[in-house]
PDB file of N, CA and C in Angstrom:
ATOM      1  N   UNK A   1      95.988 111.324  91.919  1.00 70.00           N
ATOM      2  CA  UNK A   1      97.082 110.263  92.090  1.00 70.00           C
ATOM      3  C   UNK A   1      96.153 108.494  91.986  1.00 70.00           C
ATOM      4  N   UNK A   2      96.220 108.153  91.358  1.00 72.00           N
ATOM      5  CA  UNK A   2      95.529 106.526  91.868  1.00 72.00           C
ATOM      6  C   UNK A   2      96.485 105.756  92.698  1.00 72.00           C
ATOM      7  N   UNK A   3      97.759 105.648  92.837  1.00 77.00           N
ATOM      8  CA  UNK A   3      98.229 104.897  93.709  1.00 77.00           C
ATOM      9  C   UNK A   3      99.637 105.476  94.159  1.00 77.00           C
ATOM     10  N   UNK A   4     100.186 105.019  95.306  1.00 82.00           N
ATOM     11  CA  UNK A   4     101.730 105.324  95.297  1.00 82.00           C
ATOM     12  C   UNK A   4     102.206 104.129  95.994  1.00 82.00           C
ATOM     13  N   UNK A   5     103.309 103.304  95.373  1.00 78.00           N
ATOM     14  CA  UNK A   5     103.670 101.999  95.745  1.00 78.00           C
ATOM     15  C   UNK A   5     105.539 101.959  95.858  1.00 78.00           C
ATOM     16  N   UNK A   6     105.760 101.893  97.261  1.00 76.00           N
ATOM     17  CA  UNK A   6     106.957 101.934  97.609  1.00 76.00           C
ATOM     18  C   UNK A   6     107.555 100.293  97.465  1.00 76.00           C
ATOM     19  N   UNK A   7     108.106  99.853  96.212  1.00 72.00           N
ATOM     20  CA  UNK A   7     108.782  99.247  95.972  1.00 72.00           C
ATOM     21  C   UNK A   7     109.917  98.809  96.925  1.00 72.00           C
ATOM     22  N   UNK A   8     110.105  97.456  97.398  1.00 64.00           N
ATOM     23  CA  UNK A   8     110.809  97.267  98.626  1.00 64.00           C
ATOM     24  C   UNK A   8     111.153  95.723  98.696  1.00 64.00           C
ATOM     25  N   UNK A   9     112.214  95.199  98.363  1.00 59.00           N
ATOM     26  CA  UNK A   9     112.288  94.144  98.317  1.00 59.00           C
ATOM     27  C   UNK A   9     112.407  92.996  99.989  1.00 59.00           C
ATOM     28  N   UNK A  10     111.920  93.882 100.914  1.00 63.00           N
ATOM     29  CA  UNK A  10     112.033  93.180 101.851  1.00 63.00           C
ATOM     30  C   UNK A  10     110.484  93.135 102.513  1.00 63.00           C
ATOM     31  N   UNK A  11     109.707  93.292 101.205  1.00 63.00           N
ATOM     32  CA  UNK A  11     108.252  93.430 101.691  1.00 63.00           C
ATOM     33  C   UNK A  11     107.551  92.202 101.232  1.00 63.00           C
ATOM     34  N   UNK A  12     108.246  90.711 100.841  1.00 73.00           N
ATOM     35  CA  UNK A  12     107.778  89.514 100.581  1.00 73.00           C
ATOM     36  C   UNK A  12     106.484  89.775  99.990  1.00 73.00           C
ATOM     37  N   UNK A  13     106.665  90.431  98.920  1.00 75.00           N
ATOM     38  CA  UNK A  13     105.625  90.172  97.814  1.00 75.00           C
ATOM     39  C   UNK A  13     104.647  91.324  97.777  1.00 75.00           C
ATOM     40  N   UNK A  14     104.402  91.987  98.980  1.00 80.00           N
ATOM     41  CA  UNK A  14     103.140  92.676  99.137  1.00 80.00           C
ATOM     42  C   UNK A  14     103.577  93.973  99.198  1.00 80.00           C
ATOM     43  N   UNK A  15     102.713  94.530  98.402  1.00 82.00           N
ATOM     44  CA  UNK A  15     103.396  96.546  98.123  1.00 82.00           C
ATOM     45  C   UNK A  15     101.913  96.913  98.711  1.00 82.00           C
ATOM     46  N   UNK A  16     101.991  97.996  99.919  1.00 84.00           N
ATOM     47  CA  UNK A  16     101.207  98.395 100.296  1.00 84.00           C
ATOM     48  C   UNK A  16     100.714 100.176  99.497  1.00 84.00           C
ATOM     49  N   UNK A  17      99.680 100.251  98.818  1.00 85.00           N
ATOM     50  CA  UNK A  17      99.657 101.992  98.461  1.00 85.00           C
ATOM     51  C   UNK A  17      99.148 102.267  99.585  1.00 85.00           C
ATOM     52  N   UNK A  18     100.261 103.463  99.205  1.00 86.00           N
ATOM     53  CA  UNK A  18     100.208 104.637 100.237  1.00 86.00           C
ATOM     54  C   UNK A  18      99.176 105.546  99.997  1.00 86.00           C
ATOM     55  N   UNK A  19      98.822 105.771  99.024  1.00 86.00           N
ATOM     56  CA  UNK A  19      97.900 106.975  98.510  1.00 86.00           C
ATOM     57  C   UNK A  19      96.605 106.708  99.545  1.00 86.00           C
ATOM     58  N   UNK A  20      95.793 107.412  98.971  1.00 86.00           N
ATOM     59  CA  UNK A  20      94.280 107.492  99.978  1.00 86.00           C
ATOM     60  C   UNK A  20      93.535 106.444  99.088  1.00 86.00           C
ATOM     61  N   UNK A  21      93.625 106.283  97.802  1.00 83.00           N
ATOM     62  CA  UNK A  21      93.254 105.011  97.325  1.00 83.00           C
ATOM     63  C   UNK A  21      93.308 103.872  97.682  1.00 83.00           C
ATOM     64  N   UNK A  22      94.144 103.010  98.136  1.00 84.00           N
ATOM     65  CA  UNK A  22      94.343 101.682  98.961  1.00 84.00           C
ATOM     66  C   UNK A  22      94.453 100.901  98.204  1.00 84.00           C
ATOM     67  N   UNK A  23      94.620 100.712  96.688  1.00 81.00           N
ATOM     68  CA  UNK A  23      94.916  99.661  95.763  1.00 81.00           C
ATOM     69  C   UNK A  23      96.465  99.173  96.370  1.00 81.00           C
ATOM     70  N   UNK A  24      96.365  98.272  97.467  1.00 84.00           N
ATOM     71  CA  UNK A  24      97.495  97.351  97.530  1.00 84.00           C
ATOM     72  C   UNK A  24      97.420  96.217  96.367  1.00 84.00           C
ATOM     73  N   UNK A  25      98.707  95.729  96.567  1.00 80.00           N
ATOM     74  CA  UNK A  25      98.997  94.891  95.237  1.00 80.00           C
ATOM     75  C   UNK A  25     100.117  93.543  96.045  1.00 80.00           C
ATOM     76  N   UNK A  26     100.330  92.837  95.287  1.00 79.00           N
ATOM     77  CA  UNK A  26     101.323  91.726  95.190  1.00 79.00           C
ATOM     78  C   UNK A  26     101.862  90.622  94.059  1.00 79.00           C
ATOM     79  N   UNK A  27     103.280  91.137  94.319  1.00 75.00           N
ATOM     80  CA  UNK A  27     104.090  90.772  93.458  1.00 75.00           C
ATOM     81  C   UNK A  27     104.445  89.124  93.349  1.00 75.00           C
ATOM     82  N   UNK A  28     104.511  88.838  92.117  1.00 72.00           N
ATOM     83  CA  UNK A  28     104.372  87.380  92.134  1.00 72.00           C
ATOM     84  C   UNK A  28     105.363  87.049  91.049  1.00 72.00           C
ATOM     85  N   UNK A  29     106.337  85.821  91.588  1.00 70.00           N
ATOM     86  CA  UNK A  29     107.278  85.297  91.131  1.00 70.00           C
ATOM     87  C   UNK A  29     108.266  86.716  90.228  1.00 70.00           C
ATOM     88  N   UNK A  30     108.682  87.387  91.448  1.00 67.00           N
ATOM     89  CA  UNK A  30     109.787  88.410  91.164  1.00 67.00           C
ATOM     90  C   UNK A  30     110.797  87.842  91.364  1.00 67.00           C
ATOM     91  N   UNK A  31     112.114  88.378  90.576  1.00 68.00           N
ATOM     92  CA  UNK A  31     113.230  88.161  90.990  1.00 68.00           C
ATOM     93  C   UNK A  31     114.169  89.143  91.322  1.00 68.00           C
ATOM     94  N   UNK A  32     114.281  89.324  92.820  1.00 67.00           N
ATOM     95  CA  UNK A  32     115.244  90.662  92.832  1.00 67.00           C
ATOM     96  C   UNK A  32     116.335  90.701  92.740  1.00 67.00           C
ATOM     97  N   UNK A  33     116.957  91.933  92.038  1.00 67.00           N
ATOM     98  CA  UNK A  33     118.748  91.868  91.622  1.00 67.00           C
ATOM     99  C   UNK A  33     119.156  93.172  92.133  1.00 67.00           C
ATOM    100  N   UNK A  34     119.862  93.013  92.933  1.00 69.00           N
ATOM    101  CA  UNK A  34     120.942  94.158  93.781  1.00 69.00           C
ATOM    102  C   UNK A  34     121.092  95.402  92.562  1.00 69.00           C
ATOM    103  N   UNK A  35     121.097  96.071  92.667  1.00 66.00           N
ATOM    104  CA  UNK A  35     122.460  97.390  91.777  1.00 66.00           C
ATOM    105  C   UNK A  35     122.014  96.993  90.257  1.00 66.00           C
ATOM    106  N   UNK A  36     120.367  96.862  90.426  1.00 60.00           N
ATOM    107  CA  UNK A  36     120.646  96.466  88.530  1.00 60.00           C
ATOM    108  C   UNK A  36     119.392  97.915  87.891  1.00 60.00           C
ATOM    109  N   UNK A  37     119.957  98.459  86.867  1.00 60.00           N
ATOM    110  CA  UNK A  37     118.682  99.396  86.610  1.00 60.00           C
ATOM    111  C   UNK A  37     117.448  98.396  85.820  1.00 60.00           C
ATOM    112  N   UNK A  38     116.594  99.062  85.391  1.00 58.00           N
ATOM    113  CA  UNK A  38     115.759  98.757  84.430  1.00 58.00           C
ATOM    114  C   UNK A  38     116.208  98.859  83.230  1.00 58.00           C
ATOM    115  N   UNK A  39     115.667  98.102  82.638  1.00 56.00           N
ATOM    116  CA  UNK A  39     116.339  97.989  81.427  1.00 56.00           C
ATOM    117  C   UNK A  39     114.797  97.801  80.574  1.00 56.00           C
ATOM    118  N   UNK A  40     114.750  98.647  79.781  1.00 51.00           N
ATOM    119  CA  UNK A  40     113.492  98.581  78.720  1.00 51.00           C
ATOM    120  C   UNK A  40     114.092  98.001  77.608  1.00 51.00           C
ATOM    121  N   UNK A  41     113.932  97.237  76.825  1.00 56.00           N
ATOM    122  CA  UNK A  41     114.125  96.380  75.374  1.00 56.00           C
ATOM    123  C   UNK A  41     113.316  97.135  74.302  1.00 56.00           C
ATOM    124  N   UNK A  42     113.932  96.759  73.097  1.00 51.00           N
ATOM    125  CA  UNK A  42     112.958  97.316  72.249  1.00 51.00           C
ATOM    126  C   UNK A  42     111.842  96.533  71.625  1.00 51.00           C
ATOM    127  N   UNK A  43     110.368  96.797  71.504  1.00 46.00           N
ATOM    128  CA  UNK A  43     110.456  98.429  71.243  1.00 46.00           C
ATOM    129  C   UNK A  43     110.550  99.332  72.306  1.00 46.00           C
ATOM    130  N   UNK A  44     110.360 100.720  72.036  1.00 48.00           N
ATOM    131  CA  UNK A  44     110.789 101.745  72.662  1.00 48.00           C
ATOM    132  C   UNK A  44     109.589 101.621  73.999  1.00 48.00           C
ATOM    133  N   UNK A  45     108.775 100.739  74.220  1.00 49.00           N
ATOM    134  CA  UNK A  45     107.935 100.716  75.024  1.00 49.00           C
ATOM    135  C   UNK A  45     107.828  99.539  75.703  1.00 49.00           C
ATOM    136  N   UNK A  46     108.041  99.711  77.205  1.00 47.00           N
ATOM    137  CA  UNK A  46     107.645  97.980  78.193  1.00 47.00           C
ATOM    138  C   UNK A  46     106.981  98.318  79.096  1.00 47.00           C
ATOM    139  N   UNK A  47     105.697  97.377  79.418  1.00 53.00           N
ATOM    140  CA  UNK A  47     104.594  97.621  79.800  1.00 53.00           C
ATOM    141  C   UNK A  47     104.401  96.468  80.752  1.00 53.00           C
ATOM    142  N   UNK A  48     103.863  96.991  82.040  1.00 56.00           N
ATOM    143  CA  UNK A  48     103.146  96.039  83.107  1.00 56.00           C
ATOM    144  C   UNK A  48     101.998  96.483  83.062  1.00 56.00           C
ATOM    145  N   UNK A  49     100.935  95.441  83.610  1.00 55.00           N
ATOM    146  CA  UNK A  49      99.677  95.403  83.836  1.00 55.00           C
ATOM    147  C   UNK A  49      98.900  94.741  85.307  1.00 55.00           C
ATOM    148  N   UNK A  50      98.435  96.124  86.259  1.00 54.00           N
ATOM    149  CA  UNK A  50      98.418  95.275  87.422  1.00 54.00           C
ATOM    150  C   UNK A  50      97.063  94.399  87.011  1.00 54.00           C
ATOM    151  N   UNK A  51      97.194  93.050  87.783  1.00 60.00           N
ATOM    152  CA  UNK A  51      95.849  92.276  87.263  1.00 60.00           C
ATOM    153  C   UNK A  51      94.601  92.733  88.295  1.00 60.00           C
ATOM    154  N   UNK A  52      93.506  92.866  87.360  1.00 61.00           N
ATOM    155  CA  UNK A  52      92.034  93.130  87.652  1.00 61.00           C
ATOM    156  C   UNK A  52      92.042  94.737  87.940  1.00 61.00           C
ATOM    157  N   UNK A  53      92.945  95.511  87.092  1.00 57.00           N
ATOM    158  CA  UNK A  53      92.978  97.069  87.222  1.00 57.00           C
ATOM    159  C   UNK A  53      92.717  97.142  85.481  1.00 57.00           C
ATOM    160  N   UNK A  54      92.639  98.572  85.344  1.00 53.00           N
ATOM    161  CA  UNK A  54      92.400  98.899  84.234  1.00 53.00           C
ATOM    162  C   UNK A  54      93.561 100.260  84.184  1.00 53.00           C
ATOM    163  N   UNK A  55      94.754 100.014  84.775  1.00 51.00           N
ATOM    164  CA  UNK A  55      95.912 101.160  84.773  1.00 51.00           C
ATOM    165  C   UNK A  55      96.738  99.931  83.892  1.00 51.00           C
ATOM    166  N   UNK A  56      97.583 100.695  82.988  1.00 49.00           N
ATOM    167  CA  UNK A  56      98.625 100.242  82.274  1.00 49.00           C
ATOM    168  C   UNK A  56      99.712 100.928  82.560  1.00 49.00           C
ATOM    169  N   UNK A  57     101.083 100.754  83.013  1.00 50.00           N
ATOM    170  CA  UNK A  57     102.108 100.999  83.442  1.00 50.00           C
ATOM    171  C   UNK A  57     103.118 101.148  82.113  1.00 50.00           C
ATOM    172  N   UNK A  58     103.586 102.315  81.764  1.00 50.00           N
ATOM    173  CA  UNK A  58     104.305 102.466  80.402  1.00 50.00           C
ATOM    174  C   UNK A  58     105.198 102.947  81.022  1.00 50.00           C
ATOM    175  N   UNK A  59     106.652 103.171  80.219  1.00 48.00           N
ATOM    176  CA  UNK A  59     108.037 103.792  80.466  1.00 48.00           C
ATOM    177  C   UNK A  59     108.539 103.940  79.582  1.00 48.00           C
ATOM    178  N   UNK A  60     109.152 104.842  78.993  1.00 49.00           N
ATOM    179  CA  UNK A  60     110.156 105.337  77.934  1.00 49.00           C
ATOM    180  C   UNK A  60     111.467 105.208  78.012  1.00 49.00           C
ATOM    181  N   UNK A  61     112.144 104.786  77.225  1.00 46.00           N
ATOM    182  CA  UNK A  61     113.546 104.515  77.587  1.00 46.00           C
ATOM    183  C   UNK A  61     113.876 106.105  77.120  1.00 46.00           C
ATOM    184  N   UNK A  62     114.289 107.100  77.856  1.00 50.00           N
ATOM    185  CA  UNK A  62     115.104 108.267  77.914  1.00 50.00           C
ATOM    186  C   UNK A  62     116.500 108.284  77.948  1.00 50.00           C
ATOM    187  N   UNK A  63     116.926 109.613  78.399  1.00 42.00           N
ATOM    188  CA  UNK A  63     118.429 109.540  78.378  1.00 42.00           C
ATOM    189  C   UNK A  63     119.473 109.110  79.590  1.00 42.00           C
ATOM    190  N   UNK A  64     118.559 108.968  80.880  1.00 47.00           N
ATOM    191  CA  UNK A  64     119.346 107.960  81.439  1.00 47.00           C
ATOM    192  C   UNK A  64     118.692 106.664  81.624  1.00 47.00           C
ATOM    193  N   UNK A  65     118.611 105.807  80.996  1.00 42.00           N
ATOM    194  CA  UNK A  65     117.564 104.708  80.959  1.00 42.00           C
ATOM    195  C   UNK A  65     118.300 103.754  82.349  1.00 42.00           C
ATOM    196  N   UNK A  66     119.188 104.207  83.106  1.00 46.00           N
ATOM    197  CA  UNK A  66     119.879 103.494  84.460  1.00 46.00           C
ATOM    198  C   UNK A  66     119.325 103.903  85.640  1.00 46.00           C
ATOM    199  N   UNK A  67     117.919 103.933  85.956  1.00 48.00           N
ATOM    200  CA  UNK A  67     117.465 104.568  86.926  1.00 48.00           C
ATOM    201  C   UNK A  67     117.002 103.500  87.635  1.00 48.00           C
ATOM    202  N   UNK A  68     116.905 103.665  88.902  1.00 47.00           N
ATOM    203  CA  UNK A  68     116.710 102.413  89.812  1.00 47.00           C
ATOM    204  C   UNK A  68     115.393 102.617  90.128  1.00 47.00           C
ATOM    205  N   UNK A  69     114.123 101.762  90.167  1.00 50.00           N
ATOM    206  CA  UNK A  69     113.112 101.931  90.508  1.00 50.00           C
ATOM    207  C   UNK A  69     112.530 101.578  91.685  1.00 50.00           C
ATOM    208  N   UNK A  70     112.601 102.438  92.570  1.00 54.00           N
ATOM    209  CA  UNK A  70     112.155 102.123  94.295  1.00 54.00           C
ATOM    210  C   UNK A  70     110.926 102.785  94.387  1.00 54.00           C
ATOM    211  N   UNK A  71     110.155 103.129  93.876  1.00 54.00           N
ATOM    212  CA  UNK A  71     108.874 103.138  94.147  1.00 54.00           C
ATOM    213  C   UNK A  71     108.104 103.802  92.661  1.00 54.00           C
ATOM    214  N   UNK A  72     107.166 103.514  92.721  1.00 54.00           N
ATOM    215  CA  UNK A  72     106.139 104.194  91.623  1.00 54.00           C
ATOM    216  C   UNK A  72     104.680 104.705  92.106  1.00 54.00           C
ATOM    217  N   UNK A  73     104.763 106.095  91.301  1.00 53.00           N
ATOM    218  CA  UNK A  73     103.308 106.933  91.415  1.00 53.00           C
ATOM    219  C   UNK A  73     102.790 106.667  90.409  1.00 53.00           C
ATOM    220  N   UNK A  74     101.359 106.738  90.089  1.00 48.00           N
ATOM    221  CA  UNK A  74     100.258 106.740  89.316  1.00 48.00           C
ATOM    222  C   UNK A  74      99.484 108.332  88.853  1.00 48.00           C
TER     223      UNK A  74
END
């Protein structure tokens, strides 16, 4: 496991890595939306990159795209 981040709108933009890796992060310019699923637009893959890292987060729209992202495990 590279990292485990619990996404929490009460975190003031700071996300602590709960894994032994200690890859803490900061979210900048985020807009929190209540009760809204992740929306993966075409093309099928949407991605985010953590600045200064070699990790690329990729997700594929599947059977149930209306999932709520409350945590992230890599």
